[in-house]
PDB file of C-alpha atoms in Angstrom:
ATOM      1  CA  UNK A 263       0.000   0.000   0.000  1.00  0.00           C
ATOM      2  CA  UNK A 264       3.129   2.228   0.333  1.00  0.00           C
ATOM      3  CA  UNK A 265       4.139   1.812  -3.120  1.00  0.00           C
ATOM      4  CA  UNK A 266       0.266   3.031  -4.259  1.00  0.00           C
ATOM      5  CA  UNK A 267       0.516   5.405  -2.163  1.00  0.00           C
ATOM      6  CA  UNK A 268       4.267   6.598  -3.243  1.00  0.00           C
ATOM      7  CA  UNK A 269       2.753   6.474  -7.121  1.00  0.00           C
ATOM      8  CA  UNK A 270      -0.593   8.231  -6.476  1.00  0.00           C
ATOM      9  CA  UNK A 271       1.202  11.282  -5.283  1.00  0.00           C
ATOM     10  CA  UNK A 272       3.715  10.813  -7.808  1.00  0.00           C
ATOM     11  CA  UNK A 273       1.254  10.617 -10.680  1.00  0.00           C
ATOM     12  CA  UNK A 274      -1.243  12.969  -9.845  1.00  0.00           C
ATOM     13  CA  UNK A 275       0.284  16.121  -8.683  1.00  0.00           C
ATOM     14  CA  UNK A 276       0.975  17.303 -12.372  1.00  0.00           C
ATOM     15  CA  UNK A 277      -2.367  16.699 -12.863  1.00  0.00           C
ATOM     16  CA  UNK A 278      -3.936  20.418 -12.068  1.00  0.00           C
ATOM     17  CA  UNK A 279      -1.246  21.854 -14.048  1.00  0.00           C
ATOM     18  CA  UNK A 280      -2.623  20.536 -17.693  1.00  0.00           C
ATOM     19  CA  UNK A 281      -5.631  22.952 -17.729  1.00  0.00           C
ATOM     20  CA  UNK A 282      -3.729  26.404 -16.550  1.00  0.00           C
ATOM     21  CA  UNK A 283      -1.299  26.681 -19.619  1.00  0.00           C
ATOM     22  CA  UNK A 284      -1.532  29.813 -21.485  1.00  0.00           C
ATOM     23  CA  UNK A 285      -3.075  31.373 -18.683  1.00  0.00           C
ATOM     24  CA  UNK A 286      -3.127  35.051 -18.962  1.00  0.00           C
ATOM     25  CA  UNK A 287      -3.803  37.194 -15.663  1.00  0.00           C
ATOM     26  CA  UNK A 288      -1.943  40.578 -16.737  1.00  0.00           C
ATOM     27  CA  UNK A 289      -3.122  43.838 -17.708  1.00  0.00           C
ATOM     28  CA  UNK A 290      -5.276  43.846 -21.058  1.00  0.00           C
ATOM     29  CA  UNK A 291      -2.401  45.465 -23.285  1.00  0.00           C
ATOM     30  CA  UNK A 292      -1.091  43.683 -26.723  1.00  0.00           C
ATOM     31  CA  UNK A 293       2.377  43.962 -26.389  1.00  0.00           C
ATOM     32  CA  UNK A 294       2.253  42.306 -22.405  1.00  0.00           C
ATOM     33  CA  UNK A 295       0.186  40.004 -23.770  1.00  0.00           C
ATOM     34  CA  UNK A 296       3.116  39.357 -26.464  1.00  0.00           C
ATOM     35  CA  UNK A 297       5.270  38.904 -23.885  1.00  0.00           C
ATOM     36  CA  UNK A 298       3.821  36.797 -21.976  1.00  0.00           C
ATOM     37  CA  UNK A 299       2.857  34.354 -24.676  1.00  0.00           C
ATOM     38  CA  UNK A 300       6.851  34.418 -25.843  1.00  0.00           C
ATOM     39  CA  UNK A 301       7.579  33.036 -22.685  1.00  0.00           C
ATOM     40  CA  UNK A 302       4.758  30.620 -22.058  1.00  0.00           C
ATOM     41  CA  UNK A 303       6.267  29.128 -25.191  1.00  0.00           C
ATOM     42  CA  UNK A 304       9.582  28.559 -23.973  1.00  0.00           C
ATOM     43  CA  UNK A 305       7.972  26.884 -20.668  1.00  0.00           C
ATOM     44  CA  UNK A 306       5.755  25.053 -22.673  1.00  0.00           C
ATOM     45  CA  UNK A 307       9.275  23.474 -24.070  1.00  0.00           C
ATOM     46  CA  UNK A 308      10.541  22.500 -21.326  1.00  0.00           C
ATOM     47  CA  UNK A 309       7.558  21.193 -19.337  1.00  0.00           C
ATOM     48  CA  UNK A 310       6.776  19.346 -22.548  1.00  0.00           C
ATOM     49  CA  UNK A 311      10.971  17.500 -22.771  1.00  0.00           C
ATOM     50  CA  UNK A 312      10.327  16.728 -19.055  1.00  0.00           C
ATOM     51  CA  UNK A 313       6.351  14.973 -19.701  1.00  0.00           C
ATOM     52  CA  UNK A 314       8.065  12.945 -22.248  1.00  0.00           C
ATOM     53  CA  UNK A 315      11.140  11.782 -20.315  1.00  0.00           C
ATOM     54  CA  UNK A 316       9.546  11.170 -17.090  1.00  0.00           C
ATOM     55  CA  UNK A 317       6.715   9.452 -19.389  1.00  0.00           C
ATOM     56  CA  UNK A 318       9.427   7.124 -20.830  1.00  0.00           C
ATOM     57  CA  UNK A 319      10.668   6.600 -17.582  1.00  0.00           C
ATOM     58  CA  UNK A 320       7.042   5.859 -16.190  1.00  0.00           C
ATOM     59  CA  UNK A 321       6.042   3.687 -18.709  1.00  0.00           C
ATOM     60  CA  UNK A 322       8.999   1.274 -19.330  1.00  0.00           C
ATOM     61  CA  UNK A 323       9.234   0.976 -15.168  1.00  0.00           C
ATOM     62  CA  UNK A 324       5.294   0.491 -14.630  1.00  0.00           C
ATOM     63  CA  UNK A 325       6.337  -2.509 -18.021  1.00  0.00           C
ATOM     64  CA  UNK A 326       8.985  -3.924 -16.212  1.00  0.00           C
ATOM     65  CA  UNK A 327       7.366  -4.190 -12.645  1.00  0.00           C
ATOM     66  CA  UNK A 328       4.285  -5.508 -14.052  1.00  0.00           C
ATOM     67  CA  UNK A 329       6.256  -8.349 -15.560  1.00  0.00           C
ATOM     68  CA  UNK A 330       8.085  -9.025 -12.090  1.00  0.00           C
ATOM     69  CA  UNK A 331       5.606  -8.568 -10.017  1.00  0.00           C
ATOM     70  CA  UNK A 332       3.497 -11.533  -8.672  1.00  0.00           C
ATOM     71  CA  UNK A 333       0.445  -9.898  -6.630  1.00  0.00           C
ATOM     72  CA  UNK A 334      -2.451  -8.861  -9.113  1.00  0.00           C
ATOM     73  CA  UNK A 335      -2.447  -4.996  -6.868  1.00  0.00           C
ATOM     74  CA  UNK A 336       0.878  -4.569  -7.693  1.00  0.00           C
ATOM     75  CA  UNK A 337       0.727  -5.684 -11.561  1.00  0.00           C
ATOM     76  CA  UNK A 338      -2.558  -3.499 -11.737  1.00  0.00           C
ATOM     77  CA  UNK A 339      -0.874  -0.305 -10.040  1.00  0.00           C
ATOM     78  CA  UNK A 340       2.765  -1.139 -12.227  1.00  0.00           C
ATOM     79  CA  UNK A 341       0.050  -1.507 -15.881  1.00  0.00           C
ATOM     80  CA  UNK A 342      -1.244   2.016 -14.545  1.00  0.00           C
ATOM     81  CA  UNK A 343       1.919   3.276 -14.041  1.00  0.00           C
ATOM     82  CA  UNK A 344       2.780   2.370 -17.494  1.00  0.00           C
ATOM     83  CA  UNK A 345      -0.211   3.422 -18.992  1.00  0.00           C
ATOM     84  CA  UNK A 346       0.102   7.121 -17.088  1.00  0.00           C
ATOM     85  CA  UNK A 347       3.774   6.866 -18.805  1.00  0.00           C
ATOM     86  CA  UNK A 348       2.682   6.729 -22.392  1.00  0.00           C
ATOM     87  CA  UNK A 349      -0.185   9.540 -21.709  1.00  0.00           C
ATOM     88  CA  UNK A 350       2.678  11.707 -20.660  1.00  0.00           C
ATOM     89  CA  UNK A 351       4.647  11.479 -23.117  1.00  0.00           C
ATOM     90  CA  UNK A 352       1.406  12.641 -25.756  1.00  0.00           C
ATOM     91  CA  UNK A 353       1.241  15.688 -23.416  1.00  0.00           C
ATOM     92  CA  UNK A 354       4.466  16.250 -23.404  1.00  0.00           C
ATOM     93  CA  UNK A 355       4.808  15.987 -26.791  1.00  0.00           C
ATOM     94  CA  UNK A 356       1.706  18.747 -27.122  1.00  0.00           C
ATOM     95  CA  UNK A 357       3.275  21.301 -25.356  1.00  0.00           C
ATOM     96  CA  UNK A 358       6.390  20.648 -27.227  1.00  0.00           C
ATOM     97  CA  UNK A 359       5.050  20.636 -30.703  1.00  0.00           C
ATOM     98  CA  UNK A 360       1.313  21.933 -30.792  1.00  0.00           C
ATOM     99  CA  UNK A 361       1.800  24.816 -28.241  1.00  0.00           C
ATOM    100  CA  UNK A 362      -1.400  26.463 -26.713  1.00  0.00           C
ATOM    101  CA  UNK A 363      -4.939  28.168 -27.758  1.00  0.00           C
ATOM    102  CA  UNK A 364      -3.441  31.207 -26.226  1.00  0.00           C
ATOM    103  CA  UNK A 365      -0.231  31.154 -28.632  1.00  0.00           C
ATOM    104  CA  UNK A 366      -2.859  30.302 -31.631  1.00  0.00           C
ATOM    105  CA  UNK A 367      -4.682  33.691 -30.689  1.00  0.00           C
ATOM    106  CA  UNK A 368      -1.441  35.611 -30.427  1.00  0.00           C
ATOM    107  CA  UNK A 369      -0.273  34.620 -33.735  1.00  0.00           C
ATOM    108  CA  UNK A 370      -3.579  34.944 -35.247  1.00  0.00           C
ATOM    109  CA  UNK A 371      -3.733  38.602 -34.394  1.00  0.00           C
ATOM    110  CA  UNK A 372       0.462  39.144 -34.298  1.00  0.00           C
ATOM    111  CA  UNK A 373      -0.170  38.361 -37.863  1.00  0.00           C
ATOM    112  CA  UNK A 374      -3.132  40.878 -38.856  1.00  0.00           C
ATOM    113  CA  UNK A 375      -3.277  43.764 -40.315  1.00  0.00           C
ATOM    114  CA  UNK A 376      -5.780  45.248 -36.682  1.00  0.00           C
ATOM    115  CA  UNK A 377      -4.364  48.489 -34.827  1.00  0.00           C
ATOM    116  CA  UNK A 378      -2.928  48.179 -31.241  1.00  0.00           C
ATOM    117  CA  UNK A 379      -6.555  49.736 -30.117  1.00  0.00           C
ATOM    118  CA  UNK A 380      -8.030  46.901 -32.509  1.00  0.00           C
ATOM    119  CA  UNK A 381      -6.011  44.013 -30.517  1.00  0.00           C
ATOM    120  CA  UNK A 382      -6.253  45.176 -27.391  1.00  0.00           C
ATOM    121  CA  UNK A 383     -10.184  45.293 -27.788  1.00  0.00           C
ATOM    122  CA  UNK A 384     -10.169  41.404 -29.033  1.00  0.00           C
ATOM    123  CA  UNK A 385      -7.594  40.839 -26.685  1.00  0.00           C
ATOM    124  CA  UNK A 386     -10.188  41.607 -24.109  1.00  0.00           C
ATOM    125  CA  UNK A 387     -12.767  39.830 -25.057  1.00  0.00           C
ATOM    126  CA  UNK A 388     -11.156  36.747 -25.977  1.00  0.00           C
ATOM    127  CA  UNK A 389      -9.720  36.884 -22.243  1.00  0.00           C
ATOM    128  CA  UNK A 390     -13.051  37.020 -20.448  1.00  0.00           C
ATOM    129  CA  UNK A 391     -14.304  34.138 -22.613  1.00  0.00           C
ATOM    130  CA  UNK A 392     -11.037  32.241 -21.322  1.00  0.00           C
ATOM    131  CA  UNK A 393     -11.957  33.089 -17.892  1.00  0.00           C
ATOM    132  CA  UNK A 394     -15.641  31.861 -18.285  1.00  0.00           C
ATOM    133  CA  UNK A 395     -14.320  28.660 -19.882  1.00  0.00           C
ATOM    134  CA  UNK A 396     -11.550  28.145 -17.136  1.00  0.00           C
ATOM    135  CA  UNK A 397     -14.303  28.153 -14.442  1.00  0.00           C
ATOM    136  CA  UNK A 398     -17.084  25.828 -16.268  1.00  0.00           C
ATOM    137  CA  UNK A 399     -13.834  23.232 -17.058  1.00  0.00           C
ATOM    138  CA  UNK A 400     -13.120  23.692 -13.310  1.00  0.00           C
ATOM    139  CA  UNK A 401     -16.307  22.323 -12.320  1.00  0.00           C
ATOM    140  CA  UNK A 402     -16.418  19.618 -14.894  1.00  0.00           C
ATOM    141  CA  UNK A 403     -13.607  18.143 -13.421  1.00  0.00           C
ATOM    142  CA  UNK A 404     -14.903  18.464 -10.001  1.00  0.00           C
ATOM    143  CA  UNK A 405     -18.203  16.505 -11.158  1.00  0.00           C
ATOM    144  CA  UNK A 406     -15.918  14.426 -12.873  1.00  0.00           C
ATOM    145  CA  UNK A 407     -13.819  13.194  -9.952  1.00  0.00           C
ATOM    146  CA  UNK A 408     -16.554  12.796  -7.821  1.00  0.00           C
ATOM    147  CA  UNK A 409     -18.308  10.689 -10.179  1.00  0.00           C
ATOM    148  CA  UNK A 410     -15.649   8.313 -10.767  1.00  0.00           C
ATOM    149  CA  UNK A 411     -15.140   8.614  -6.687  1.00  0.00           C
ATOM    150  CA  UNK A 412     -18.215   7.361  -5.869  1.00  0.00           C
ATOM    151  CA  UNK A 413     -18.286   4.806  -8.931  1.00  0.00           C
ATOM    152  CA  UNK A 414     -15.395   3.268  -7.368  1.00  0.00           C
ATOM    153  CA  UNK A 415     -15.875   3.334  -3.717  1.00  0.00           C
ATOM    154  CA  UNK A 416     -19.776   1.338  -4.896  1.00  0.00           C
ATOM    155  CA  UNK A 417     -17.375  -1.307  -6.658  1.00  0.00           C
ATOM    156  CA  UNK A 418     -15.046  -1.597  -3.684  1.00  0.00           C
ATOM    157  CA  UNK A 419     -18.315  -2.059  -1.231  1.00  0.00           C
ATOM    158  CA  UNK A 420     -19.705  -4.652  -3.570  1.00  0.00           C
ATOM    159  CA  UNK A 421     -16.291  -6.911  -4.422  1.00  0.00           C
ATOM    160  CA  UNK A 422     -15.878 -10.291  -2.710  1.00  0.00           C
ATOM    161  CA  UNK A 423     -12.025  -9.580  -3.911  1.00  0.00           C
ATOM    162  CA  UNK A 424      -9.862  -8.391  -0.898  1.00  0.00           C
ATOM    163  CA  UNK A 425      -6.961  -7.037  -3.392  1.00  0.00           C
ATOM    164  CA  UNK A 426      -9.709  -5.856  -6.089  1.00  0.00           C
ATOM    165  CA  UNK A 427     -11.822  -3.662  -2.912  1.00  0.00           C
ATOM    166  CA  UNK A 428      -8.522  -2.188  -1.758  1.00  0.00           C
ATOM    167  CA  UNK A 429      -7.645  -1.345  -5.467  1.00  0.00           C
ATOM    168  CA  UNK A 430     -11.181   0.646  -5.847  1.00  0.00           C
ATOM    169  CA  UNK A 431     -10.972   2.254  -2.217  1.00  0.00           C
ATOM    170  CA  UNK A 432      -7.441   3.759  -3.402  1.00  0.00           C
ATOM    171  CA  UNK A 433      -8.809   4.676  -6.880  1.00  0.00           C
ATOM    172  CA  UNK A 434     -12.091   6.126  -5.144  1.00  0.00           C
ATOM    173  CA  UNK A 435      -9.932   8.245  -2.837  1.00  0.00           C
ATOM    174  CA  UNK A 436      -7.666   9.456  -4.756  1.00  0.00           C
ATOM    175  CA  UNK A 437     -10.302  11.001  -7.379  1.00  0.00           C
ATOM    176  CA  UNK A 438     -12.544  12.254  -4.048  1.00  0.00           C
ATOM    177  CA  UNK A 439      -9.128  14.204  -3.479  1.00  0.00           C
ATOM    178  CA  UNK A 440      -9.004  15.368  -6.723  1.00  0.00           C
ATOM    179  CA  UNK A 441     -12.837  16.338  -7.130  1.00  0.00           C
ATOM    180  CA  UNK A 442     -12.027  18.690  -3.603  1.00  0.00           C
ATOM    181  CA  UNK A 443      -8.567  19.958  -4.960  1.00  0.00           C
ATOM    182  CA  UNK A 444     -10.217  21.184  -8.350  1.00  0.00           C
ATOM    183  CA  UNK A 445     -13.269  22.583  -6.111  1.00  0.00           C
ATOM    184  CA  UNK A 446     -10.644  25.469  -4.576  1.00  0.00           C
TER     185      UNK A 446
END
């Protein structure tokens, strides 16, 4: 139980950081927008190299300790370690190559032929559209979570399987955490 414990807190706490990319929280002005968005991009680099090493790292571990492992808790925790592993390394490899909806906006309008008056108006409203779409993907998630929460903690009350009840009390837990940590 150590070990799922060890790898829930290891997996999950990158977790809240997926949705706030691109986030945008300065003054509603073109060229601090620009500057923000420049260097977004070169975090957006580096967070993506490190999703897809510690990915690779994730996935071919979570491989190998499923195939050593005897217990079916510990091959079930190692296939989702594995599994997590390969996910990260696809959002890695979206920050790294694909970028963000915010950088797509910059360029679009970088690239126009609209005044600094112009932008700055759009910029505006395309930032309190974010803002309203940043809140009702909050709350998705929390609704999420607690969904799959109680889903699993039902399963764990209703299996005859000692490993497979301990396995859906963990899962169930650790998404009632997340449901609460997204609710903030």
């Amino acid at each position: 139980m150590k070990l799922g414990l060890f790898l829930l807190i290891l997996l999950l706490s990158p977790l809240k950081s997926f949705s706030e990319d691109g986030h945008y929280d300065g003054p509603v002005q073109w060229n601090e927008f620009r500057k923000h968005v420049l260097e977004e991009e070169k975090a957006q680099e580096i967070k993506g190299l490190s999703y897809m090493i510690s990915g690779a790292v994730a996935a071919v571990g979570g491989t190998v300790g499923y195939f050593h492992s005897e217990e079916i808790f510990s091959q079930t925790l190692f296939a989702i370690t594995s599994n997590v592993g390969l996910a990260a390394i696809g959002v890695g490899a979206s920050y790294y190559w694909a970028g963000s909806e915010t950088s797509s906006f910059y360029y679009a309008l970088e690239g126009s032929s609209l005044s600094l008056a112009q932008k700055n108006e759009v910029l505006q409203r395309y930032l309190l559209k974010q803002n309203e779409l940043r809140e009702n993907r909050r709350w998705i998630r929390v609704a999420t979570h607690a969904l799959i929460a109680a889903v699993n903690i039902y399963s764990a009350s209703q299996s005859e399987d000692e490993d497979m009840r301990g396995l859906f009390y963990f899962l169930g837990g650790a998404n009632a955490v997340l449901a609460i940590s997204y609710s903030f």
